[in-house]
Structures are given as C-alpha cells and as structure tokens.
Short mmCIF file of C-alpha atoms and ligand atoms in Angstrom, two decimals:
data_model
loop_
_atom_site.label_atom_id
_atom_site.label_comp_id
_atom_site.label_asym_id
_atom_site.label_seq_id
_atom_site.Cartn_x
_atom_site.Cartn_y
_atom_site.Cartn_z
CA MET A 28 80.94 -133.02 -3.28
CA ARG A 29 77.76 -130.11 -2.23
CA ALA A 30 77.51 -126.84 -0.74
CA ASP A 31 75.08 -124.45 -0.09
CA VAL A 32 76.73 -121.71 -3.34
CA VAL A 33 78.79 -122.43 -5.80
CA VAL A 34 80.98 -119.27 -6.91
CA VAL A 35 82.62 -119.62 -10.13
CA GLY A 36 86.10 -117.21 -10.90
CA ALA A 37 88.08 -116.64 -7.72
CA GLY A 38 88.33 -112.73 -9.57
CA PRO A 39 87.14 -109.29 -8.10
CA ALA A 40 83.76 -110.35 -8.19
CA GLY A 41 84.32 -113.95 -6.99
CA ALA A 42 86.42 -112.65 -4.21
CA VAL A 43 83.98 -110.43 -3.15
CA MET A 44 80.51 -112.34 -3.44
CA ALA A 45 82.42 -115.56 -1.63
CA ARG A 46 83.07 -113.63 1.28
CA ARG A 47 80.17 -112.00 2.02
CA LEU A 48 78.18 -115.12 1.53
CA VAL A 49 80.34 -117.19 4.12
CA GLU A 50 80.16 -114.03 6.34
CA ALA A 51 76.50 -113.98 6.25
CA GLY A 52 76.32 -118.24 7.03
CA ALA A 53 76.71 -120.00 3.29
CA ASP A 54 78.99 -122.72 3.20
CA VAL A 55 80.72 -121.14 -0.04
CA LEU A 56 82.41 -123.18 -2.41
CA LEU A 57 85.14 -120.82 -4.77
CA LEU A 58 86.13 -122.67 -8.10
CA GLU A 59 88.76 -121.26 -9.69
CA SER A 60 90.23 -122.39 -12.90
CA GLY A 61 93.42 -120.64 -12.43
CA GLU A 62 96.38 -123.26 -11.18
CA HIS A 63 99.42 -120.72 -10.68
CA ALA A 64 99.84 -118.13 -8.54
CA ALA A 65 100.17 -114.38 -9.57
CA SER A 66 103.44 -112.82 -8.67
CA PRO A 67 102.34 -110.03 -6.55
CA ARG A 68 104.66 -107.64 -7.38
CA ALA A 69 102.96 -104.24 -7.69
CA GLY A 70 103.12 -102.61 -11.47
CA LEU A 71 103.72 -106.30 -13.00
CA LEU A 72 101.22 -106.65 -16.01
CA ASP A 73 101.55 -110.60 -16.61
CA VAL A 74 100.01 -110.95 -19.77
CA GLY A 75 103.13 -111.39 -21.85
CA PRO A 76 104.02 -114.64 -23.65
CA GLY A 77 105.09 -117.23 -21.40
CA SER A 78 102.40 -115.47 -18.56
CA ARG A 79 100.65 -118.95 -16.65
CA VAL A 80 98.43 -116.85 -14.70
CA VAL A 81 96.15 -115.88 -17.96
CA SER A 82 94.01 -117.41 -20.75
CA ARG A 83 93.81 -116.28 -24.03
CA HIS A 84 90.66 -115.08 -26.03
CA ARG A 85 90.66 -114.82 -29.92
CA ALA A 86 89.35 -111.35 -30.66
CA ARG A 87 88.57 -109.20 -33.94
CA LEU A 88 89.09 -105.34 -34.37
CA GLY A 89 88.35 -104.67 -37.29
CA GLU A 90 89.99 -106.73 -39.43
CA THR A 91 93.33 -107.29 -36.93
CA GLU A 92 93.48 -110.36 -35.30
CA LEU A 93 94.40 -110.16 -31.62
CA GLU A 94 94.66 -112.32 -28.81
CA LEU A 95 93.05 -110.89 -24.88
CA PRO A 96 94.32 -111.62 -21.76
CA ARG A 97 92.54 -112.67 -18.65
CA GLY A 98 93.75 -113.15 -15.53
CA ARG A 99 93.32 -117.38 -14.61
CA THR A 100 94.33 -117.18 -10.89
CA LEU A 101 93.04 -115.96 -7.58
CA GLY A 102 92.55 -112.49 -8.08
CA GLY A 103 91.73 -112.78 -11.32
CA SER A 104 92.10 -109.86 -13.74
CA GLY A 105 93.27 -108.00 -11.12
CA ALA A 106 96.03 -109.44 -10.27
CA VAL A 107 97.50 -108.81 -13.62
CA ASN A 108 96.41 -105.53 -14.66
CA GLY A 109 96.91 -101.85 -14.18
CA GLY A 110 95.24 -101.75 -10.37
CA TYR A 111 93.71 -98.34 -11.30
CA CYS A 112 90.78 -97.73 -9.62
CA THR A 113 88.28 -95.19 -10.50
CA PRO A 114 84.87 -94.80 -9.36
CA ALA A 115 81.77 -94.07 -11.74
CA ARG A 116 80.44 -91.03 -11.70
CA PRO A 117 76.78 -90.59 -10.71
CA ARG A 118 75.87 -89.87 -13.96
CA ASP A 119 77.10 -92.98 -15.54
CA LEU A 120 74.65 -94.90 -13.31
CA GLU A 121 71.06 -93.07 -13.86
CA ALA A 122 70.60 -95.53 -17.65
CA TRP A 123 71.13 -98.60 -14.69
CA GLY A 124 68.00 -98.13 -13.15
CA PRO A 125 66.37 -95.37 -10.88
CA ASP A 126 68.04 -97.28 -7.71
CA TRP A 127 71.88 -97.81 -8.29
CA PRO A 128 73.45 -94.76 -7.46
CA ARG A 129 72.15 -95.54 -4.08
CA ARG A 130 73.43 -99.12 -4.48
CA TYR A 131 76.28 -98.62 -5.98
CA ALA A 132 77.35 -96.19 -3.58
CA THR A 133 76.90 -98.49 -0.32
CA GLY A 134 78.99 -101.11 -2.52
CA LEU A 135 81.72 -98.82 -3.29
CA ALA A 136 82.24 -97.42 0.27
CA ARG A 137 82.48 -101.69 1.67
CA ALA A 138 84.91 -102.06 -1.50
CA ALA A 139 86.60 -98.74 -0.63
CA GLU A 140 87.20 -99.71 2.96
CA ARG A 141 88.55 -103.56 1.70
CA LEU A 142 90.76 -102.02 -0.97
CA ARG A 143 91.91 -98.90 0.27
CA PRO A 144 93.64 -97.95 -2.95
CA GLY A 145 95.81 -95.11 -2.36
CA LEU A 146 97.87 -92.11 -4.80
CA ALA A 147 100.65 -92.61 -6.23
CA PRO A 148 102.80 -89.51 -6.95
CA MET A 149 102.99 -88.12 -10.86
CA GLY A 150 105.52 -89.25 -12.61
CA PRO A 151 107.33 -87.18 -15.81
CA VAL A 152 105.76 -88.49 -18.37
CA ALA A 153 102.25 -87.43 -16.42
CA ALA A 154 103.71 -84.50 -15.07
CA ARG A 155 104.52 -83.15 -19.02
CA VAL A 156 101.27 -84.31 -20.72
CA ALA A 157 99.31 -82.59 -17.31
CA ALA A 158 100.88 -79.59 -18.31
CA ALA A 159 99.79 -79.21 -21.78
CA PHE A 160 96.27 -79.90 -19.85
CA PRO A 161 96.19 -77.16 -17.63
CA GLY A 162 92.87 -78.11 -15.04
CA ARG A 163 92.23 -81.30 -16.90
CA VAL A 164 94.09 -83.68 -14.58
CA ALA A 165 92.77 -86.35 -12.60
CA ALA A 166 94.67 -88.81 -9.83
CA ILE A 167 94.01 -91.93 -9.98
CA ALA A 168 93.79 -94.87 -7.11
CA GLN A 169 96.17 -98.07 -7.54
CA ALA A 170 95.60 -101.35 -5.75
CA ARG A 171 99.15 -101.36 -4.30
CA ARG A 172 101.05 -100.67 -1.48
CA GLY A 173 104.29 -99.71 -2.28
CA GLY A 174 106.16 -102.87 -3.96
CA ARG A 175 103.22 -105.21 -3.07
CA ARG A 176 99.98 -105.42 -5.40
CA VAL A 177 96.64 -105.87 -3.95
CA THR A 178 94.40 -107.85 -4.86
CA ALA A 179 91.12 -108.47 -4.37
CA PHE A 180 91.90 -111.96 -3.36
CA ASP A 181 94.07 -110.36 -1.01
CA ALA A 182 92.10 -107.79 0.46
CA TRP A 183 88.60 -109.82 0.89
CA ASP A 184 90.63 -112.84 1.53
CA PRO A 185 87.77 -115.94 1.16
CA PRO A 186 89.59 -118.75 2.87
CA GLY A 187 90.35 -116.50 6.35
CA ALA A 188 86.43 -116.21 6.12
CA GLY A 189 86.19 -119.94 5.89
CA VAL A 190 85.26 -120.37 2.35
CA ARG A 191 86.26 -123.40 0.06
CA VAL A 192 88.41 -122.30 -2.30
CA ARG A 193 89.81 -124.74 -5.40
CA THR A 194 92.15 -123.61 -7.81
CA GLY A 195 92.63 -125.52 -11.12
CA ALA A 196 88.43 -126.28 -11.10
CA HIS A 197 87.49 -125.62 -14.67
CA VAL A 198 83.56 -125.20 -14.80
CA THR A 199 82.26 -125.85 -18.47
CA ARG A 200 78.65 -125.73 -17.69
CA VAL A 201 76.18 -125.63 -15.15
CA ARG A 202 74.15 -128.32 -14.53
CA TRP A 203 70.01 -128.31 -14.60
CA ALA A 204 67.75 -130.23 -12.12
CA ARG A 205 66.23 -132.97 -14.38
CA GLY A 206 67.72 -132.18 -17.33
CA VAL A 207 65.38 -129.61 -18.25
CA VAL A 208 67.79 -126.75 -20.02
CA GLY A 209 66.73 -123.24 -18.26
CA GLY A 210 64.69 -124.78 -15.27
CA ARG A 211 66.78 -125.06 -11.89
CA CYS A 212 70.29 -124.88 -11.60
CA ASP A 213 71.43 -127.30 -8.69
CA GLY A 214 75.02 -127.45 -9.45
CA VAL A 215 77.73 -127.43 -11.53
CA VAL A 216 80.29 -129.77 -14.15
CA LEU A 217 84.09 -129.42 -14.04
CA ALA A 218 86.01 -130.55 -16.59
CA GLY A 219 88.45 -133.25 -16.27
CA PRO A 220 92.05 -133.06 -17.11
CA GLY A 221 91.44 -134.13 -21.06
CA GLY A 222 89.32 -130.88 -20.93
CA ASP A 223 85.67 -133.92 -20.86
CA ASP A 224 83.25 -133.06 -18.13
CA ASP A 225 84.53 -134.63 -15.22
CA GLU A 226 83.09 -134.00 -11.45
CA GLU A 227 79.96 -132.77 -10.91
CA ILE A 228 79.09 -130.94 -7.77
CA ALA A 229 75.91 -129.97 -6.20
CA ALA A 230 74.56 -126.80 -4.93
CA ARG A 231 71.50 -124.64 -4.09
CA GLU A 232 72.72 -121.57 -6.03
CA VAL A 233 75.36 -120.93 -8.24
CA ILE A 234 76.83 -117.72 -8.84
CA LEU A 235 79.04 -117.11 -12.00
CA CYS A 236 82.17 -114.31 -11.67
CA ALA A 237 83.87 -115.86 -14.28
CA GLY A 238 84.41 -112.64 -15.90
CA SER A 239 82.70 -110.79 -19.19
CA ILE A 240 84.00 -113.50 -21.45
CA GLY A 241 84.53 -116.15 -18.87
CA SER A 242 80.51 -116.27 -17.49
CA ALA A 243 79.30 -115.69 -21.23
CA ALA A 244 81.19 -118.93 -22.44
CA VAL A 245 79.41 -120.86 -19.09
CA LEU A 246 75.70 -119.60 -19.56
CA ARG A 247 76.25 -120.42 -23.57
CA ALA A 248 77.92 -124.08 -22.94
CA SER A 249 74.44 -124.49 -20.33
CA GLY A 250 72.21 -123.82 -23.29
CA LEU A 251 71.61 -120.35 -22.37
CA GLY A 252 71.10 -117.95 -25.06
CA PRO A 253 69.14 -115.94 -27.70
CA GLY A 254 67.02 -119.28 -28.24
CA THR A 255 65.95 -118.93 -24.58
CA GLY A 256 65.75 -115.48 -24.29
CA HIS A 257 69.09 -114.42 -23.21
CA PRO A 258 70.77 -112.65 -25.14
CA VAL A 259 74.53 -113.38 -23.91
CA GLY A 260 77.60 -111.80 -25.10
CA ASP A 261 75.19 -109.51 -27.17
CA ARG A 262 76.21 -105.76 -27.53
CA VAL A 263 79.42 -105.99 -25.10
CA GLN A 264 81.17 -102.50 -24.30
CA GLU A 265 84.24 -101.59 -24.25
CA HIS A 266 86.63 -98.33 -24.08
CA PRO A 267 87.93 -97.84 -27.47
CA GLU A 268 91.96 -96.76 -27.21
CA VAL A 269 94.70 -95.10 -29.54
CA LEU A 270 98.09 -94.94 -28.68
CA LEU A 271 100.57 -92.28 -29.77
CA ASP A 272 104.07 -93.02 -30.28
CA VAL A 273 105.90 -90.67 -27.75
CA PRO A 274 108.71 -89.70 -30.39
CA GLY A 275 112.46 -90.03 -29.07
CA GLY A 276 113.36 -87.01 -26.25
CA VAL A 277 110.35 -85.08 -26.91
CA VAL A 278 108.28 -85.36 -23.42
CA GLY A 279 108.99 -81.78 -22.69
CA GLY A 280 113.15 -82.30 -23.17
CA LEU A 281 112.79 -85.32 -20.86
CA SER A 282 114.39 -89.07 -21.82
CA THR A 283 111.45 -91.54 -22.84
CA ALA A 284 113.25 -94.22 -21.24
CA PRO A 285 111.13 -96.03 -18.91
CA ALA A 286 110.01 -94.02 -15.62
CA GLY A 287 111.40 -96.01 -12.38
CA ALA A 288 112.63 -99.37 -13.71
CA ALA A 289 116.22 -100.21 -14.51
CA ASP A 290 117.21 -99.17 -18.77
CA THR A 291 118.94 -102.10 -19.00
CA SER A 292 119.18 -102.86 -22.86
CA ALA A 293 117.37 -101.37 -25.52
CA GLY A 294 115.36 -104.51 -26.62
CA GLY A 295 115.09 -106.04 -23.32
CA GLY A 296 112.83 -105.28 -20.14
CA ASP A 297 113.20 -105.79 -16.88
CA ALA A 298 109.85 -106.45 -16.04
CA ALA A 299 110.01 -109.98 -15.20
CA ALA A 300 113.54 -109.34 -13.12
CA GLY A 301 112.59 -109.28 -8.90
CA GLY A 302 113.39 -106.17 -7.02
CA ASP A 303 111.91 -102.55 -6.68
CA ALA A 304 108.44 -102.11 -7.21
CA LEU A 305 107.46 -101.41 -10.99
CA PRO A 306 105.98 -97.87 -11.03
CA PRO A 307 101.94 -97.51 -11.66
CA LEU A 308 101.06 -98.24 -15.13
CA LEU A 309 98.91 -94.57 -14.56
CA SER A 310 99.08 -92.19 -11.93
CA HIS A 311 96.66 -89.35 -13.57
CA VAL A 312 94.75 -89.21 -16.22
CA ILE A 313 93.72 -86.22 -18.47
CA ARG A 314 89.66 -85.95 -19.34
CA LEU A 315 88.92 -84.16 -22.18
CA GLU A 316 85.38 -83.29 -24.07
CA VAL A 317 86.01 -84.11 -27.99
CA PRO A 318 84.50 -81.19 -29.85
CA GLY A 319 81.84 -82.29 -32.51
CA GLY A 320 80.20 -84.80 -31.05
CA GLY A 321 76.64 -82.87 -30.76
CA ALA A 322 74.51 -83.88 -27.68
CA HIS A 323 76.84 -86.80 -27.40
CA ARG A 324 79.52 -84.81 -26.05
CA PRO A 325 82.20 -87.36 -26.16
CA GLU A 326 84.74 -87.86 -23.29
CA VAL A 327 88.20 -89.42 -23.33
CA GLU A 328 90.80 -90.11 -21.28
CA VAL A 329 94.08 -89.36 -22.25
CA ARG A 330 96.82 -92.04 -20.35
CA PRO A 331 100.37 -90.90 -19.78
CA TYR A 332 101.79 -93.94 -19.54
CA ALA A 333 104.53 -93.86 -17.13
CA ALA A 334 106.62 -96.56 -19.22
CA ALA A 335 107.14 -98.62 -22.47
CA MET A 336 104.80 -101.31 -21.82
CA HIS A 337 107.58 -104.12 -22.62
CA ARG A 338 109.31 -102.33 -19.08
CA LEU A 339 105.82 -103.63 -17.54
CA ILE A 340 105.51 -106.95 -19.26
CA PRO A 341 107.33 -109.57 -19.33
CA GLY A 342 108.51 -111.08 -22.61
CA ALA A 343 106.29 -108.07 -24.55
CA ALA A 344 107.96 -107.39 -27.71
CA PRO A 345 109.93 -103.95 -27.44
CA GLY A 346 108.26 -100.55 -28.28
CA PRO A 347 108.60 -97.19 -27.78
CA LEU A 348 106.26 -95.14 -24.48
CA ARG A 349 103.22 -94.34 -26.03
CA ILE A 350 99.89 -92.14 -24.53
CA GLY A 351 96.73 -93.54 -24.22
CA ILE A 352 93.58 -91.80 -25.48
CA ALA A 353 90.50 -94.04 -24.61
CA LEU A 354 86.92 -93.25 -25.67
CA MET A 355 84.75 -93.03 -22.49
CA ASN A 356 81.19 -93.08 -23.53
CA PRO A 357 81.81 -94.82 -26.83
CA VAL A 358 78.25 -94.90 -28.79
CA GLY A 359 79.80 -98.66 -30.63
CA HIS A 360 79.06 -102.05 -29.25
CA GLY A 361 81.13 -105.60 -29.81
CA ARG A 362 79.75 -109.02 -29.28
CA ILE A 363 81.21 -112.25 -28.25
CA ALA A 364 79.94 -115.21 -30.92
CA ALA A 365 79.18 -118.35 -30.36
CA ASP A 366 82.65 -119.53 -31.34
CA GLY A 367 83.57 -117.14 -28.46
CA THR A 368 85.40 -114.90 -30.44
CA VAL A 369 85.36 -111.35 -28.95
CA TRP A 370 84.51 -108.75 -31.66
CA LEU A 371 85.27 -105.51 -30.07
CA PRO A 372 83.30 -102.64 -31.51
CA ASP A 373 84.52 -100.72 -34.55
CA ASP A 374 82.31 -97.76 -34.84
CA PRO A 375 83.23 -95.62 -37.51
CA HIS A 376 82.06 -92.48 -35.19
CA ASP A 377 84.20 -93.66 -32.22
CA ALA A 378 87.35 -94.20 -34.65
CA ALA A 379 86.59 -90.72 -35.35
CA VAL A 380 85.93 -88.76 -32.65
CA LEU A 381 89.62 -91.02 -31.50
CA THR A 382 91.55 -89.25 -34.28
CA THR A 383 90.47 -85.86 -33.53
CA ALA A 384 91.81 -86.45 -30.15
CA ALA A 385 94.58 -87.75 -30.89
CA GLY A 386 95.18 -84.79 -33.02
CA ILE A 387 94.45 -82.50 -30.24
CA VAL A 388 96.75 -84.26 -28.05
CA ALA A 389 99.72 -83.98 -30.11
CA GLU A 390 99.20 -80.42 -30.98
CA ARG A 391 99.03 -79.39 -27.31
CA LEU A 392 102.21 -81.98 -26.17
CA TRP A 393 104.52 -81.00 -29.51
CA PRO A 394 103.32 -77.32 -31.11
CA ASP A 395 106.80 -76.98 -32.03
CA GLY A 396 105.75 -79.93 -34.84
CA ALA A 397 108.36 -81.91 -32.59
CA GLY A 398 105.81 -85.05 -32.54
CA ALA A 399 105.68 -85.62 -36.09
CA GLY A 400 106.12 -89.15 -35.65
CA ALA A 401 103.44 -89.96 -32.85
CA GLY A 402 101.25 -90.82 -35.56
CA ALA A 403 98.60 -88.50 -34.87
CA ASP A 404 96.77 -88.72 -37.78
CA ARG A 405 96.84 -92.26 -38.09
CA PRO A 406 97.00 -93.76 -34.14
CA LEU A 407 97.25 -96.87 -33.20
CA PRO A 408 94.30 -98.94 -32.64
CA SER A 409 93.91 -100.70 -29.14
CA THR A 410 91.69 -101.66 -26.53
CA SER A 411 91.51 -100.47 -23.14
CA GLN A 412 90.56 -104.61 -22.04
CA HIS A 413 87.71 -103.05 -20.22
CA LEU A 414 85.37 -105.25 -21.41
CA SER A 415 81.82 -105.34 -19.80
CA GLY A 416 77.84 -106.27 -20.17
CA SER A 417 77.97 -109.84 -22.01
CA ALA A 418 75.36 -111.35 -19.44
CA ARG A 419 73.42 -107.09 -19.13
CA ILE A 420 71.01 -106.21 -16.12
CA GLY A 421 67.67 -105.57 -17.95
CA GLU A 422 68.30 -108.46 -20.53
CA VAL A 423 70.11 -111.39 -19.30
CA VAL A 424 69.89 -111.01 -15.82
CA ASP A 425 67.77 -109.42 -12.79
CA GLU A 426 68.45 -106.27 -10.45
CA ALA A 427 69.72 -109.02 -8.08
CA GLY A 428 71.86 -110.75 -10.61
CA ARG A 429 69.13 -113.51 -11.10
CA VAL A 430 69.42 -114.88 -14.48
CA LEU A 431 65.93 -113.97 -15.73
CA GLY A 432 63.55 -116.73 -15.85
CA VAL A 433 65.69 -119.78 -14.33
CA ALA A 434 65.98 -120.44 -10.76
CA GLY A 435 69.03 -121.33 -8.88
CA LEU A 436 71.28 -119.05 -11.31
CA ARG A 437 73.05 -115.51 -10.76
CA VAL A 438 75.99 -113.49 -12.81
CA ALA A 439 77.77 -110.91 -10.57
CA ASP A 440 80.66 -109.69 -12.50
CA ALA A 441 81.45 -107.26 -15.23
CA SER A 442 79.36 -108.99 -17.35
CA VAL A 443 75.96 -107.72 -16.13
CA PHE A 444 76.98 -103.57 -16.25
CA PRO A 445 73.97 -102.63 -18.75
CA VAL A 446 76.33 -99.41 -19.41
CA LEU A 447 80.40 -99.36 -19.34
CA PRO A 448 80.80 -96.39 -16.83
CA ARG A 449 83.01 -93.78 -17.99
CA CYS A 450 86.24 -95.18 -15.44
CA GLY A 451 87.84 -98.33 -15.97
CA PRO A 452 85.72 -101.05 -14.71
CA TYR A 453 87.69 -102.69 -11.72
CA TYR A 454 86.07 -100.61 -8.85
CA SER A 455 82.84 -101.11 -10.22
CA VAL A 456 82.99 -104.33 -10.57
CA LEU A 457 83.86 -104.72 -7.00
CA ALA A 458 81.17 -102.52 -5.54
CA VAL A 459 78.65 -103.92 -7.85
CA ALA A 460 79.65 -107.59 -6.85
CA GLU A 461 78.86 -106.11 -3.04
CA ALA A 462 75.97 -104.26 -4.24
CA LEU A 463 74.42 -107.90 -5.25
CA ALA A 464 75.95 -110.16 -2.89
CA ALA A 465 73.58 -107.78 0.00
CA GLU A 466 70.54 -109.24 -2.67
CA VAL A 467 71.64 -112.26 -2.32
CA ILE A 468 72.14 -112.22 1.57
CA ALA A 469 68.80 -110.60 2.24
CA GLU A 470 67.23 -113.85 0.29
CA ARG A 471 69.84 -116.14 2.08
CA PRO A 472 69.10 -119.00 -0.47
CA TRP A 473 71.06 -121.54 1.65
C1 FAD B 16 95.62 -106.61 -18.91
C2 FAD B 16 94.41 -106.23 -17.90
C3 FAD B 16 94.64 -104.89 -17.66
C4 FAD B 16 93.88 -104.12 -17.00
N1 FAD B 16 93.73 -103.08 -16.46
C5 FAD B 16 92.67 -102.39 -15.80
C6 FAD B 16 92.71 -100.99 -14.68
O1 FAD B 16 94.18 -100.74 -14.60
N2 FAD B 16 91.89 -100.17 -14.31
C7 FAD B 16 90.45 -101.03 -14.31
O2 FAD B 16 89.71 -100.21 -13.70
N3 FAD B 16 90.58 -101.99 -15.14
C8 FAD B 16 91.54 -102.48 -15.33
N4 FAD B 16 91.45 -103.69 -16.59
C9 FAD B 16 89.67 -104.46 -16.00
C10 FAD B 16 89.46 -105.22 -15.09
O3 FAD B 16 90.91 -105.82 -14.27
C11 FAD B 16 88.20 -106.00 -15.09
O4 FAD B 16 87.48 -105.24 -15.63
C12 FAD B 16 88.18 -106.65 -13.33
O5 FAD B 16 88.69 -107.46 -13.58
C13 FAD B 16 87.10 -107.98 -14.31
O6 FAD B 16 86.79 -108.23 -13.07
P1 FAD B 16 85.94 -109.75 -12.98
O7 FAD B 16 85.41 -110.80 -11.60
O8 FAD B 16 84.33 -109.49 -13.86
O9 FAD B 16 86.40 -111.15 -13.68
P2 FAD B 16 87.98 -111.88 -14.28
O10 FAD B 16 89.05 -110.49 -12.99
O11 FAD B 16 87.93 -111.69 -15.60
O12 FAD B 16 88.09 -112.69 -12.72
C14 FAD B 16 87.72 -113.99 -13.16
C15 FAD B 16 87.83 -115.29 -13.01
O13 FAD B 16 87.63 -116.10 -13.28
C16 FAD B 16 87.74 -117.38 -13.77
N5 FAD B 16 87.08 -118.16 -14.95
C17 FAD B 16 86.93 -117.81 -15.57
N6 FAD B 16 86.23 -118.62 -15.80
C18 FAD B 16 85.96 -119.78 -15.17
C19 FAD B 16 85.20 -121.33 -15.41
N7 FAD B 16 84.88 -121.85 -15.89
N8 FAD B 16 85.47 -122.25 -14.55
C20 FAD B 16 86.35 -121.82 -13.15
N9 FAD B 16 87.08 -120.45 -13.31
C21 FAD B 16 86.81 -119.41 -14.52
C22 FAD B 16 89.17 -116.67 -13.95
O14 FAD B 16 90.31 -117.56 -14.47
C23 FAD B 16 89.33 -115.46 -13.86
O15 FAD B 16 90.20 -115.66 -12.36
C24 FAD B 16 91.99 -104.77 -16.96
C25 FAD B 16 91.65 -105.72 -17.46
C26 FAD B 16 93.21 -106.33 -17.73
C27 FAD B 16 92.99 -107.76 -18.17
#
C-alpha cells in the first residue's frame, strides 16, 4: 500500500490536514488507531472507566499517580472533550515568532468557517460565579449543535473530500529510506494484531497528528530524541488546575444538583443514558489576574462547571459539584519520560498562585464563610487535559512543521505549540493545523 501523504491520527489536527491536502490534489491516507465510533451526544465526556474510545496514559502529578485519557477514535480527543473553543490572544502568539499572529488568524478564520462553534446560555452555576466577579465573565463557544457534538472529523469530513481513512491502524514508527535513522522518512510501520510491527505503508510525506503524547511516542520509537538533537517530550506545558468543592446548597442558595441532567440517584449519573443533550461542561469562564506574581502577572481561568463530573462522564465515581481554577500562564514545565510516563508540571510557584486564587474565589463566593467545606486552603490538584509542546516549533520542527534535519516527516498537532496560549488548546490546534496545511500545500511534495 502507498500514498502521497500518510497522516497519522484522525483527531482535530489530522482531520484538518487530511482534508486540506486532498483538496489540493494529494492522494491522502489517514490512519487512526481507534476502532470504535464515539457517541455524538453533546456534553458527554466518554472518558470514564469503561470507555472504548480512549487510550490511557500513565502520568504523575507530584506524588500522585494518575491516568490521562486521550480520545482514540475518529475526532480524537475532540470526540470526548469539553468542546469549548476559545482562540488565543495575539499577545500569546508573539512568543511563537513574528509571522504567527497572522498565520494563526488566517488559520482560525478557516477553522471557524468549518466548525462554527456557538455560544450556550449561562446556567445557574456560571451565573452565580459571574455575579461574584462583575465585569470579568467571558462567554465561550461550544463545538456542538443542539444535542449533537460536532467534531473536527464531522466538520472537515475527510472521507467526503476523498481521503482514504483506515481505523484500527496503529502506527508504531516511521520507516527510514535505506534504514538510515533521521535521514529520509519514506513511510510508516503499523502494529499487527499482537502489537508487533506488521504492515508497512510507503509515502512521500508522513505527517504526525497523533497528539502531544502520541506524536512524541512515534518520534521516539522511530529513533528521534535527544541523541539526534530533537528534544522530544521535553518541557511540555499544561494549564494546572485546582478544584473547589461546592458545599451542598450554597451556590447562591441554588441546589447543587446537576444543571440540566436528571438526578436519577445519589450515586449514579445519567451520563451514559440516552435522551436530551447534556449541558455544556462550561459555557462561561471568569478571567482574573492574581496579585503577587510580580512582572509575571499570573492569570487564572475560573471554571464554573455546569454539573458534577459523574453526570457527564459515564462510570465516573460520584463526586460533588466543583469549580475549577486553572493557571493559564504557568511557569512550570513537565516532560514525557522515555517510558511514556507523563510528568505533569508541578511547580511550587504555580501551586502557590493557585492556592491564592482559590482563596480569592472562595471568599468572593461565600463571604459569610458558608464555603468552609470548599477546601480553599488545600484545593484539590488536577489538570486541564491541555498538554502541548512535546515537539515544539524551533526545537523539534521548523515553522512549516518539518522535523528538523529530516526529510519527508512533519508534525502538525498540539505537540508543536512553542508556548501554550492562555486558552483551551482545541481551537488553536485547528488554527495551527490549517496554517501548517497551507505550508505543505505550498510545497506540494506529491
Ligand atoms: C477529556 C478532555 C477534555 C478536553 N476538553 C477541552 C476543551 O473543552 N477545550 C479545549 O480547548 N481543549 C480540550 N481538551 C484538549 C483538546 O481536546 C486537545 O488539545 C486536542 O484534541 C488535541 O488535538 P490533537 O489533534 O493534537 O490530538 P488528539 O485529539 O489527541 O488526536 C490524536 C489522534 O491520533 C490518534 N493516534 C494517536 N497515536 C496514534 C498512532 N500511533 N497511530 C495512529 N493513530 C494514533 C488518536 O487515537 C487520536 O484519534 C480536552 C482534552 C481531553 C482529553
């Protein structure tokens, strides 16, 4: 089997890239590890224990061991994520290089045309939190239409444009012409049913869109890493988040029962049941600068989640309604170790900023002390699931996504972000994939 271009991973970046290249006349093969289709039900985060549409990755957050779920299906993590779409601000892109504000804006305009995310009404939890911070609330758009989630795979529709799509196709590594590692990439190797290398597929160009964890794994398994001058998996970025429990019945006197989802039992959620759309996890956020950060001016995003997580994640353990507080310009970095473990950033300065922010939020929400049970003095550490930067532009790839010093191999997903913008990465992944697709098309390697 062969193709002009093999795109690895049918997540947001892969769907954009495959569509744009086939429109420009390439014969494109899109390979996706996942075999099962994700539910199109809006609001559902199918990342719970029984999910068949995620891969799970070992991670550490300080002393705590955890697993990071990533979408493993057509649409990638965009088929299981919160679906909130916020663009980067121009200032965030200055650090990417002088041309990026323009390239990003063009890519974002193309992405907006296809995805057409829309605003959702403000639910009671968001309304209560917004009222505590006058003038700070921002509406965020959702990748959904009514009860239906719209993934990038739906919106860019690669097969509809003529892309050959293969599911259940897990790429273990790229193939090197004449076996010279780091020379010319001339295809990919797929895993067989037992996990061993099986089939080989030839291509003029291979474009990795397997996500921050997946693309780093393929690069490393192909022999690229510190030894070849490619700092793969080094200094990854995340938006560290802490969670405040909403003590029963004290969100402005409102019930803390799930917004919009039937409260079927104390323990069970209804996330897996059919029926109406679930509420968007987030419809609005509150952006705050936290005092005391000096020149760094730490900025947090307060996330009034619309419902307790077990209402939206099938099989998740019951828990209270929570408010998230995420640091959007952290100083800490993490890494993806050679064994694949993701060491999430765990920086004491960032942790201190988040504890300060949690205190501010609790004080504003419950000035009468009713939030004593919220845990603001020791908020629960968590992660936004926004990992990026495992193959950064300028260090592992160039401005066009080409792996430095290597022919025939590019990366075009969240891995390439030089700096994580102060927003969820989903919309930016789409904008960047559009921008990088334009570069590939300009060169037309097919
Ligand atoms: C639970 C969750 C919630 C999130 N919520 C939000 C949100 O609300 N807003 C926001 O902005 N961001 C959110 N994010 C982050 C956002 O979804 C990701 O940044 C984005 O999906 C990354 O896109 P990507 O194309 O880089 O990779 P991915 O979405 O991870 O897609 C990669 C694809 O490649 C496939 N793949 C991986 N390895 C291989 C291989 N070796 N061979 C073949 N195929 C492979 C995978 O199966 C997957 O389909 C969330 C993420 C998660 C996990």
